[in-house]
mmCIF file of C-alpha atoms and ligand atoms in Angstrom:
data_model
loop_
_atom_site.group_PDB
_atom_site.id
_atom_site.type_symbol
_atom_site.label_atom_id
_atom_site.label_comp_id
_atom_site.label_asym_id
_atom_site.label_seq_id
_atom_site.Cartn_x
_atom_site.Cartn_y
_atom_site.Cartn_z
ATOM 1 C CA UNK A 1 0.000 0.000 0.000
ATOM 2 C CA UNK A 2 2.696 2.388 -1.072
ATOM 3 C CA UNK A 3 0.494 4.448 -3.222
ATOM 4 C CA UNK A 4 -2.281 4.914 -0.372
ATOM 5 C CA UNK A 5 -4.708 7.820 -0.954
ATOM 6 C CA UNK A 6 -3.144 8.642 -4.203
ATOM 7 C CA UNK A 7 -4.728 9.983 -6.918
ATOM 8 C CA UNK A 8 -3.201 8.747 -10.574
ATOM 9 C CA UNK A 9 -3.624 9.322 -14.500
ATOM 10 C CA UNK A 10 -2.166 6.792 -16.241
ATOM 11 C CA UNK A 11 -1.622 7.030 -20.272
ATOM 12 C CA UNK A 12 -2.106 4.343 -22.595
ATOM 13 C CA UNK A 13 -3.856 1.864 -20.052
ATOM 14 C CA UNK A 14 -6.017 -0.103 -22.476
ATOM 15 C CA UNK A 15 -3.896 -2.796 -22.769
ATOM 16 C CA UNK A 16 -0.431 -3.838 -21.871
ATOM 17 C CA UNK A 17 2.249 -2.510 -19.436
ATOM 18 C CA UNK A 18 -0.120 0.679 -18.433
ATOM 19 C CA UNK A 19 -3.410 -1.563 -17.834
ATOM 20 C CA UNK A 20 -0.451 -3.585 -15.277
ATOM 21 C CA UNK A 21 0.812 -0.202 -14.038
ATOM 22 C CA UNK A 22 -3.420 0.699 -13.421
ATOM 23 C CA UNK A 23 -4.076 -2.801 -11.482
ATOM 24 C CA UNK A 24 -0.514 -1.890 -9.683
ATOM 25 C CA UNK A 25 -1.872 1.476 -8.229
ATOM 26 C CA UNK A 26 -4.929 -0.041 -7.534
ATOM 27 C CA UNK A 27 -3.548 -2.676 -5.475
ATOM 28 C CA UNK A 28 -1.161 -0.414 -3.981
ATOM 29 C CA UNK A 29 -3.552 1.893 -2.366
ATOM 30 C CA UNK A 30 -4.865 4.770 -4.902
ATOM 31 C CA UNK A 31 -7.834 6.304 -3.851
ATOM 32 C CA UNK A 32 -8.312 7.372 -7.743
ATOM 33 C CA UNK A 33 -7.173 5.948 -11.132
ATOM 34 C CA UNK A 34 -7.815 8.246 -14.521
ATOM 35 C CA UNK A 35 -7.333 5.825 -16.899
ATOM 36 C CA UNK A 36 -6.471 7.159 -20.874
ATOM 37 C CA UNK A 37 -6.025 5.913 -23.933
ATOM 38 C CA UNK A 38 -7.591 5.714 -28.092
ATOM 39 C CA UNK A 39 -8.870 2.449 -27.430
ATOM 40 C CA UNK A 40 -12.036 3.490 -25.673
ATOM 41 C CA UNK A 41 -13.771 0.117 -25.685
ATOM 42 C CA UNK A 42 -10.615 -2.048 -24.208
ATOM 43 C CA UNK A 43 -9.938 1.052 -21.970
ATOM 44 C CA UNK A 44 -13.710 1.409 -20.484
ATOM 45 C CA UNK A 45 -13.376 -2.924 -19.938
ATOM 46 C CA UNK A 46 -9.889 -2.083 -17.690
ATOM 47 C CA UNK A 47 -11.856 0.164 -15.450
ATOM 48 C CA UNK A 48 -14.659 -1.178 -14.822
ATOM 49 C CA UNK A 49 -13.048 -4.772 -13.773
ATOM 50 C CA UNK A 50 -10.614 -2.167 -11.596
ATOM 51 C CA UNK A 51 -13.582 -0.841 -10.286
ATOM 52 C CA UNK A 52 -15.342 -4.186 -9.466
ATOM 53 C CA UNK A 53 -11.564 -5.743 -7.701
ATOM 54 C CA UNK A 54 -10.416 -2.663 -6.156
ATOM 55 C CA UNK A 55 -14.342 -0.908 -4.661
ATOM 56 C CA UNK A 56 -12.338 1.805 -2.529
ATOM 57 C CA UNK A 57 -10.248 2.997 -5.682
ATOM 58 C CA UNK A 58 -12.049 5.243 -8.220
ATOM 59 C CA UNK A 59 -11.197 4.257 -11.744
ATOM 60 C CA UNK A 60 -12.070 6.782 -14.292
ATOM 61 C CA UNK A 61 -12.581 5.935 -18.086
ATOM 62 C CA UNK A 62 -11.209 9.090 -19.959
ATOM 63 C CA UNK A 63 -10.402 8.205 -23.309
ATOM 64 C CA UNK A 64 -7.680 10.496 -24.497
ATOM 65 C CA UNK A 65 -5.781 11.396 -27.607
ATOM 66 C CA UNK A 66 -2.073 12.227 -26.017
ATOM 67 C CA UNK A 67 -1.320 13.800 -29.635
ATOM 68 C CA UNK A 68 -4.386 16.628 -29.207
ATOM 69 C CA UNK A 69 -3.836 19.466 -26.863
ATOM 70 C CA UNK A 70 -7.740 19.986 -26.444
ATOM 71 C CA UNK A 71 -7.978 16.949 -25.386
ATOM 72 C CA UNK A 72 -4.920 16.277 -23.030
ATOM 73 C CA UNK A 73 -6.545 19.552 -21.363
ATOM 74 C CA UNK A 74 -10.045 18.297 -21.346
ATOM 75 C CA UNK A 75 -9.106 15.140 -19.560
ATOM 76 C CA UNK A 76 -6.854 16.946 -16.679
ATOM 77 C CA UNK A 77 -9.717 19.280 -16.595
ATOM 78 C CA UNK A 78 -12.164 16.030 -16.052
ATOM 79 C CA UNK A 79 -9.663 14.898 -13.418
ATOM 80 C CA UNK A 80 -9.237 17.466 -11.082
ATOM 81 C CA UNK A 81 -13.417 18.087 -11.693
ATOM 82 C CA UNK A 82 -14.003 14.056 -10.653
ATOM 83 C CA UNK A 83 -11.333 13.563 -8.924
ATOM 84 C CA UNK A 84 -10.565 16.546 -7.073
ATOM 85 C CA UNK A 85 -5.929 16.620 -7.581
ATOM 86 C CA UNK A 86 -3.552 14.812 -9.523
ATOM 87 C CA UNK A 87 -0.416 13.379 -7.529
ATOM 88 C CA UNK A 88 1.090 11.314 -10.057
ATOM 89 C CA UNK A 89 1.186 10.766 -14.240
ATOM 90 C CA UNK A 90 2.586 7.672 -15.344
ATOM 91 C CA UNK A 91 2.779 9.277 -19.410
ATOM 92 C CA UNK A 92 2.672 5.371 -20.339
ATOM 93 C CA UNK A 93 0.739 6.113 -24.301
ATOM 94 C CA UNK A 94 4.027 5.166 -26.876
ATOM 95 C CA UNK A 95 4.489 3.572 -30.279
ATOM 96 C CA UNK A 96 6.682 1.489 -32.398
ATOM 97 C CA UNK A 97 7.440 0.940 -36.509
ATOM 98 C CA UNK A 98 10.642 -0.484 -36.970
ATOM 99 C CA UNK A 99 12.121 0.369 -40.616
ATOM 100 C CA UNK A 100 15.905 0.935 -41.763
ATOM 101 C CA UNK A 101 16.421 4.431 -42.706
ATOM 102 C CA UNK A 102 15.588 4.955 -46.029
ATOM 103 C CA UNK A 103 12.415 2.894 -46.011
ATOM 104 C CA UNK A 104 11.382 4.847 -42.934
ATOM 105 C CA UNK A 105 8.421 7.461 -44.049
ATOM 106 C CA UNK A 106 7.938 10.117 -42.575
ATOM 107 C CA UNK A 107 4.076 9.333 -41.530
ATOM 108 C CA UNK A 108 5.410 7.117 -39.768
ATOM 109 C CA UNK A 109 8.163 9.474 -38.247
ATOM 110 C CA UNK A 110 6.192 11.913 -37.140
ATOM 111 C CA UNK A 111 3.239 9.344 -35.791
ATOM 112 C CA UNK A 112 5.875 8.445 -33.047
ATOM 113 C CA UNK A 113 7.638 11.756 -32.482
ATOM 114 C CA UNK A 114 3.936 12.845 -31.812
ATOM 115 C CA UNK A 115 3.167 10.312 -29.386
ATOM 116 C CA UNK A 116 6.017 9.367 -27.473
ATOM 117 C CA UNK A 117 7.311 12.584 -27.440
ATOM 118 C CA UNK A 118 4.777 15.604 -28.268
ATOM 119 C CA UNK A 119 1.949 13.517 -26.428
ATOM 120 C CA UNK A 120 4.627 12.855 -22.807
ATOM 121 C CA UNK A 121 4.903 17.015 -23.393
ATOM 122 C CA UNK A 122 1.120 17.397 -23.716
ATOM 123 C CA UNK A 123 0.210 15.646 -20.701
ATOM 124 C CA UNK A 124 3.616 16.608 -18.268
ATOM 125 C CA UNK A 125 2.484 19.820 -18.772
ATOM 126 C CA UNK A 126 -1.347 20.110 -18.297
ATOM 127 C CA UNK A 127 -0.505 17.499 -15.467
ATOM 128 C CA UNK A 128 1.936 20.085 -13.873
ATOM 129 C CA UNK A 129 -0.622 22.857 -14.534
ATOM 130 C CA UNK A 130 -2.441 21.159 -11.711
ATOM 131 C CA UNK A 131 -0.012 20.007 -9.758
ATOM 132 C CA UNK A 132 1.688 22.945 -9.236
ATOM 133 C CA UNK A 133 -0.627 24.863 -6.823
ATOM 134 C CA UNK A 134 -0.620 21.395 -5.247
ATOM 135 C CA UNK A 135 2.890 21.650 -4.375
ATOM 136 C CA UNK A 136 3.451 18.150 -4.859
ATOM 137 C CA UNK A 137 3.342 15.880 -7.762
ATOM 138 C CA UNK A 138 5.298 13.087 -9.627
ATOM 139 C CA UNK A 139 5.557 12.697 -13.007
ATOM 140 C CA UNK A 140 6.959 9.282 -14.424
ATOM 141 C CA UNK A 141 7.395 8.656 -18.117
ATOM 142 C CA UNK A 142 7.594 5.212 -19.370
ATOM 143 C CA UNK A 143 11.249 5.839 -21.680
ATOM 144 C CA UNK A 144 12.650 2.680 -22.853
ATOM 145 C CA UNK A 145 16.433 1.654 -23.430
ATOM 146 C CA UNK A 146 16.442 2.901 -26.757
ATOM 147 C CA UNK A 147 16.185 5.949 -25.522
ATOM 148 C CA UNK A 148 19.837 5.990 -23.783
ATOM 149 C CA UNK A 149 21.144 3.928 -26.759
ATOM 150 C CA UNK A 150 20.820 3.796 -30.368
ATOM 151 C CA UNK A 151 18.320 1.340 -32.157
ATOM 152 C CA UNK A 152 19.125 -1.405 -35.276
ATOM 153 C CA UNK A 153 16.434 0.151 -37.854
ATOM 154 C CA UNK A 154 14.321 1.673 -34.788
ATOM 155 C CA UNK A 155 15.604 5.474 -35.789
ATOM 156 C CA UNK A 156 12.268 6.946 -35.105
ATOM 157 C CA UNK A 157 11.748 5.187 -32.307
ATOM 158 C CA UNK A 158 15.000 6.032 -30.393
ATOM 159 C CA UNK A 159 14.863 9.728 -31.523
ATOM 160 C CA UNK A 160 11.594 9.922 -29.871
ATOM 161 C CA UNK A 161 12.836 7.960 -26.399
ATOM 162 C CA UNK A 162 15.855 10.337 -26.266
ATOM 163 C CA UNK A 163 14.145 13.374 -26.856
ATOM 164 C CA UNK A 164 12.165 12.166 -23.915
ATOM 165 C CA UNK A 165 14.918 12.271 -21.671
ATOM 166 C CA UNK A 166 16.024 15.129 -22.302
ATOM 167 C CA UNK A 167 12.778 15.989 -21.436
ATOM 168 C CA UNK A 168 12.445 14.803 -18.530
ATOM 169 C CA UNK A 169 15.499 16.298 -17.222
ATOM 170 C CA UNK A 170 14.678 20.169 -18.322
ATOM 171 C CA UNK A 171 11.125 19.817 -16.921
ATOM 172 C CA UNK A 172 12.918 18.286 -13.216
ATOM 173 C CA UNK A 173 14.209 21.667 -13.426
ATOM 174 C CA UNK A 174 11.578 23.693 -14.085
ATOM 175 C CA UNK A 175 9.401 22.102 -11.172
ATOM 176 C CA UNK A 176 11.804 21.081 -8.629
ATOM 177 C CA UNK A 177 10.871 24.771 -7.006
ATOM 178 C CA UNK A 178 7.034 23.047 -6.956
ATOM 179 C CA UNK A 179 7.824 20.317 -5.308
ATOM 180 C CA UNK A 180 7.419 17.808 -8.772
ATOM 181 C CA UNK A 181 9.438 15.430 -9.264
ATOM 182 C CA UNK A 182 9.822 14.281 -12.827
ATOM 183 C CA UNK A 183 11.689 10.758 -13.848
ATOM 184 C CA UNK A 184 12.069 7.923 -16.675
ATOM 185 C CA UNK A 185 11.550 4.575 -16.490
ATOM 186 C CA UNK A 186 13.318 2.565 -19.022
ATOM 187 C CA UNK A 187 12.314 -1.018 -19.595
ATOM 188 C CA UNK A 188 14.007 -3.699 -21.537
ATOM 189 C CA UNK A 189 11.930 -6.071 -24.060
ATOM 190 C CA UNK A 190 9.100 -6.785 -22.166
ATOM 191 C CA UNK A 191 8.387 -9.816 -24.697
ATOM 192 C CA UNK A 192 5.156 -11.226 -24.053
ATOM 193 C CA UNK A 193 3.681 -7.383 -24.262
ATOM 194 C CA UNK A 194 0.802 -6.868 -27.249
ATOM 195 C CA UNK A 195 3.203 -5.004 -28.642
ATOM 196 C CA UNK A 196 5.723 -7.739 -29.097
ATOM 197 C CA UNK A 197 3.263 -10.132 -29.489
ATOM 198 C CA UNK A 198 1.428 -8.053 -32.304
ATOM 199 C CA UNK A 199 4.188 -6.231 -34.084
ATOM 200 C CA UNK A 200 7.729 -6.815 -33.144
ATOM 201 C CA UNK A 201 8.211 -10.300 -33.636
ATOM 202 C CA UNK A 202 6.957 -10.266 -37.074
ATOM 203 C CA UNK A 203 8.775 -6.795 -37.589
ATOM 204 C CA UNK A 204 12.485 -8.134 -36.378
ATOM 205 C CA UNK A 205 12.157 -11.423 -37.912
ATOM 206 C CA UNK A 206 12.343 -8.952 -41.007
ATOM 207 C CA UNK A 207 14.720 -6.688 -39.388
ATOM 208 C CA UNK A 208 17.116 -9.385 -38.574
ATOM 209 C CA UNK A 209 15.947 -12.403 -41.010
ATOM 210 C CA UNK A 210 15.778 -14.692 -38.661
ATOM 211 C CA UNK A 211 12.407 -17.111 -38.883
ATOM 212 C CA UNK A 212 9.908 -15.912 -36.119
ATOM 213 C CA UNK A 213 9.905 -18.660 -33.464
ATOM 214 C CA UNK A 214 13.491 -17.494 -33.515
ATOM 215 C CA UNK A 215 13.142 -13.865 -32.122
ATOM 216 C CA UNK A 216 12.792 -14.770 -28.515
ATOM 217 C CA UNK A 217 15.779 -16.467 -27.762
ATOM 218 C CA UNK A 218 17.971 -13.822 -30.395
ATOM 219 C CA UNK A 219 16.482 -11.496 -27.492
ATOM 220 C CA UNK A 220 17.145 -13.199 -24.142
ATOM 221 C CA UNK A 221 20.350 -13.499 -25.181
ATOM 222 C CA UNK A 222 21.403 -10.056 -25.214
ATOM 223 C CA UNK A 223 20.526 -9.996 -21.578
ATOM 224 C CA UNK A 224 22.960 -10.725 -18.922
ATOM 225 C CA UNK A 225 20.009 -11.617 -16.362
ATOM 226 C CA UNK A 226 18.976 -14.220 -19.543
ATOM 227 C CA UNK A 227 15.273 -13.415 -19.712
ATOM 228 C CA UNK A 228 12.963 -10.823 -20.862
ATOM 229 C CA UNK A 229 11.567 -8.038 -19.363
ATOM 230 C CA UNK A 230 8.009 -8.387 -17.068
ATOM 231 C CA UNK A 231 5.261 -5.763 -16.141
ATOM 232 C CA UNK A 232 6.577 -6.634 -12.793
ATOM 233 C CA UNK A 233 9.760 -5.251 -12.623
ATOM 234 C CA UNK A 234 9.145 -2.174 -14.262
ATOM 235 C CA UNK A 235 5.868 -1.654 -12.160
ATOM 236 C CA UNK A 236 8.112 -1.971 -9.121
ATOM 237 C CA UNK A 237 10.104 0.699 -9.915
ATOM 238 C CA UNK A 238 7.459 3.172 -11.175
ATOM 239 C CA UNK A 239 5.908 2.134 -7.370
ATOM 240 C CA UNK A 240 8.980 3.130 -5.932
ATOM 241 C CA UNK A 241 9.468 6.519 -7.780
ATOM 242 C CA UNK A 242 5.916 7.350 -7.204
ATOM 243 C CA UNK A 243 6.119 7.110 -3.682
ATOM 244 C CA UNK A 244 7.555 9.368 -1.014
ATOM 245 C CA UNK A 245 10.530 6.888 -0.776
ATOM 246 C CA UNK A 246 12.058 8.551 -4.032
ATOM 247 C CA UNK A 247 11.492 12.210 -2.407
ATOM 248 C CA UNK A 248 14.609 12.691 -3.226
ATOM 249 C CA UNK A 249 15.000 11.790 -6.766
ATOM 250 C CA UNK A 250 14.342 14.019 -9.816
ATOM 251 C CA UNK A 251 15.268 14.105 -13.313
ATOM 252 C CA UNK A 252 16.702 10.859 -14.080
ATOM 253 C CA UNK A 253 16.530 7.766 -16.168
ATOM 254 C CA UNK A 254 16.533 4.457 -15.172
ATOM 255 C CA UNK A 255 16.867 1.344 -17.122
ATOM 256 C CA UNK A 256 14.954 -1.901 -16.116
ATOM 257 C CA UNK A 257 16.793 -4.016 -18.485
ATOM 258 C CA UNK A 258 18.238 -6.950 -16.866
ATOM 259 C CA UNK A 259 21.681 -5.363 -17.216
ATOM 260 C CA UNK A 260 21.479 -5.064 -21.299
ATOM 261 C CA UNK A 261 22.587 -1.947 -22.684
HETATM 262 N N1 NAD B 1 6.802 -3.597 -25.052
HETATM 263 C C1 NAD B 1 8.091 -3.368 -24.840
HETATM 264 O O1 NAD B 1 8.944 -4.248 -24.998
HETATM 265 C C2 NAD B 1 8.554 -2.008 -24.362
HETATM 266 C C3 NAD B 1 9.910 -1.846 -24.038
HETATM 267 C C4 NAD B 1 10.357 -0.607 -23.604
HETATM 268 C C5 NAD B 1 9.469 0.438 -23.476
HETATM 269 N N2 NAD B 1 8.158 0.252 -23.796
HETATM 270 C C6 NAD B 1 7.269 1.397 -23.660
HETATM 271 O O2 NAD B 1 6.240 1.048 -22.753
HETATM 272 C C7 NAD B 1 5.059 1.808 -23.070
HETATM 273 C C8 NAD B 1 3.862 0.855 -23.147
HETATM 274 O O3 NAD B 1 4.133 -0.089 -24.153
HETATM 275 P P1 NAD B 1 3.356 -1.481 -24.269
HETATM 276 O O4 NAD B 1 4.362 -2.534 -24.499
HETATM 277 O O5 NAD B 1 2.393 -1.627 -23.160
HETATM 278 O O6 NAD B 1 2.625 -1.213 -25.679
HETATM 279 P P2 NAD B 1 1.111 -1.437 -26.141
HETATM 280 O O7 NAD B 1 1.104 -1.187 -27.602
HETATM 281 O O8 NAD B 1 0.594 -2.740 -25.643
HETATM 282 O O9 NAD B 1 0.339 -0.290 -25.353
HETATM 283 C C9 NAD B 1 0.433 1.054 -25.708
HETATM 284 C C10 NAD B 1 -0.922 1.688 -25.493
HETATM 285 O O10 NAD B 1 -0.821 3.066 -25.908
HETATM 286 C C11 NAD B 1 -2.018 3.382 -26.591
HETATM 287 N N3 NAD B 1 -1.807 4.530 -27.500
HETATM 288 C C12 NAD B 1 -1.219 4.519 -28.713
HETATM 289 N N4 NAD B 1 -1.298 5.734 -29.265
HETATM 290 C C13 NAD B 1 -1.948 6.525 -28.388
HETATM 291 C C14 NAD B 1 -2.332 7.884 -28.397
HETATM 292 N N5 NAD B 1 -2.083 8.664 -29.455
HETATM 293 N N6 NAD B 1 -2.997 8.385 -27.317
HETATM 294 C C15 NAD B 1 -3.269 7.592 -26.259
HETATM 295 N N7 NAD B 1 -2.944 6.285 -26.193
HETATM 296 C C16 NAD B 1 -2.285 5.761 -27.261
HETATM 297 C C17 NAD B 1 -2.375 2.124 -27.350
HETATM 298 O O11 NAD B 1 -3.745 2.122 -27.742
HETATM 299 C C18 NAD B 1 -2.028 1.044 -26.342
HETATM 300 O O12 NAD B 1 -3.130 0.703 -25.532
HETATM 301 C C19 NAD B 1 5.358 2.547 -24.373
HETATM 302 O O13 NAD B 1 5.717 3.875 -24.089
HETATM 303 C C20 NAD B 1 6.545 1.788 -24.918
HETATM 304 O O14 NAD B 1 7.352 2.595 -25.752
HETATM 305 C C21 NAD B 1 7.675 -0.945 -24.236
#
């Protein structure tokens, strides 16, 4: 119960690592959940079944486009209306295309500068527009190693995950004097994801040309801890950055990669 009391908006929770991170809060205490993401019908299934498990934990269906600024604004509005303060943003919302340079487009470019790195500005900020009369607040953005080191045909990908660190660390500045603290989580390949299971299997078999059922194992073995990534161990740390245990921790980036760099 780390989290007790809390009140939460969480990006990108209709499926995946941010519907773990929204059972996570739940169990660990939050007294509200404001759930986001495009997927409206997936996302309004996630809270309710939150709802029904967790009864003392509000959890909020506010479908959200991170890209649009009216709506980012709308939905922090709807929070603080419903919910009353915001203590903590997990910006969570992120996508992947892998392609080698020159077959990259730039649709698909600027699809994930917009969300992983335009749609983390979007919400940080509304999200601090609240939190800073608060005087308290913690802001956690779900990074990923390829954003502290380059990516094999992932060049739109990694551009956006740095650019989010370097985020990160100018906004810890700006509202350190608020009492905000602002951090990335970076998670290795958390392989039995949707997003793995959907996508990047299919998309490194071609990447690598390596037959499918082959991926996995060409993965675990970069690891020195031998195994993927789980919602666990990156949940764990978000837990422990959200809480008043990290107090004193701002502005930084931390991998959860099973010692792979
Ligand atoms: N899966 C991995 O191996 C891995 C590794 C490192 C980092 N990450 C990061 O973790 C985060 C979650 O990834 P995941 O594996 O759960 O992926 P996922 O694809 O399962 O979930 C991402 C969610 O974001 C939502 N989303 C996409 N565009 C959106 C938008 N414009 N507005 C709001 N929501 C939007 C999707 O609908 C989806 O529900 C991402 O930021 C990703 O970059 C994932």
């Amino acid at each position: 119960m780390r989290l007790q009391g809390q009140i939460a908006w969480i990006t990108g929770a209709a499926q995946g690592l941010g519907e773990a991170l929204a059972y996570r809060f739940a169990q660990e205490g939050c007294a509200g959940l404001a759930l986001s993401d495009i997927q409206s019908e997936k996302l309004d299934a996630v809270a309710a079944a939150i709802q029904r498990q967790y009864p003392a934990c509000s959890a909020l269906c506010l479908p959200c486009d991170v890209r649009c600024e009216d709506a980012v604004a709308q939905t922090v509005q709807r929070i603080a209306h419903q919910l009353g303060r915001l203590d903590i943003l997990v910006a969570n919302a992120g996508v992947i295309h892998s392609a080698e340079l020159t077959e990259m487009s730039l649709e698909q470019w600027q699809w994930q500068l917009e969300v992983n790195l335009t749609g983390y500005f979007l919400c940080a900020r509304e999200a601090a527009k609240l939190m800073k009369p608060q005087g308290k607040g913690v802001i956690i953005q779900i990074n990923s190693k390829s954003g502290l080191k380059g990516s094999y045909k992932n060049c739109a990908y990694a551009a956006s995950k740095f650019g989010g660190i370097g985020l990160t660390q100018s906004i810890a500045m700006d509202l350190a004097p608020y009492g905000i603290r602002v951090n990335a989580v970076c998670p290795g390949n958390l392989l039995d994801s949707p997003m793995w299971q959907e996508t990047l299997f299919t998309q490194y078999a071609h990447k690598w040309g390596l037959p499918e059922e082959a991926i996995r194992r060409y993965y675990e073995a970069q690891v020195p801890l031998g195994r993927g990534c789980t919602y666990d161990d990156v949940c764990n740390l978000v837990v422990f950055l959200a809480s008043d245990e990290a107090s004193y921790i701002t502005g930084e980036a931390y991998r959860v990669a099973g010692g792979q760099l």
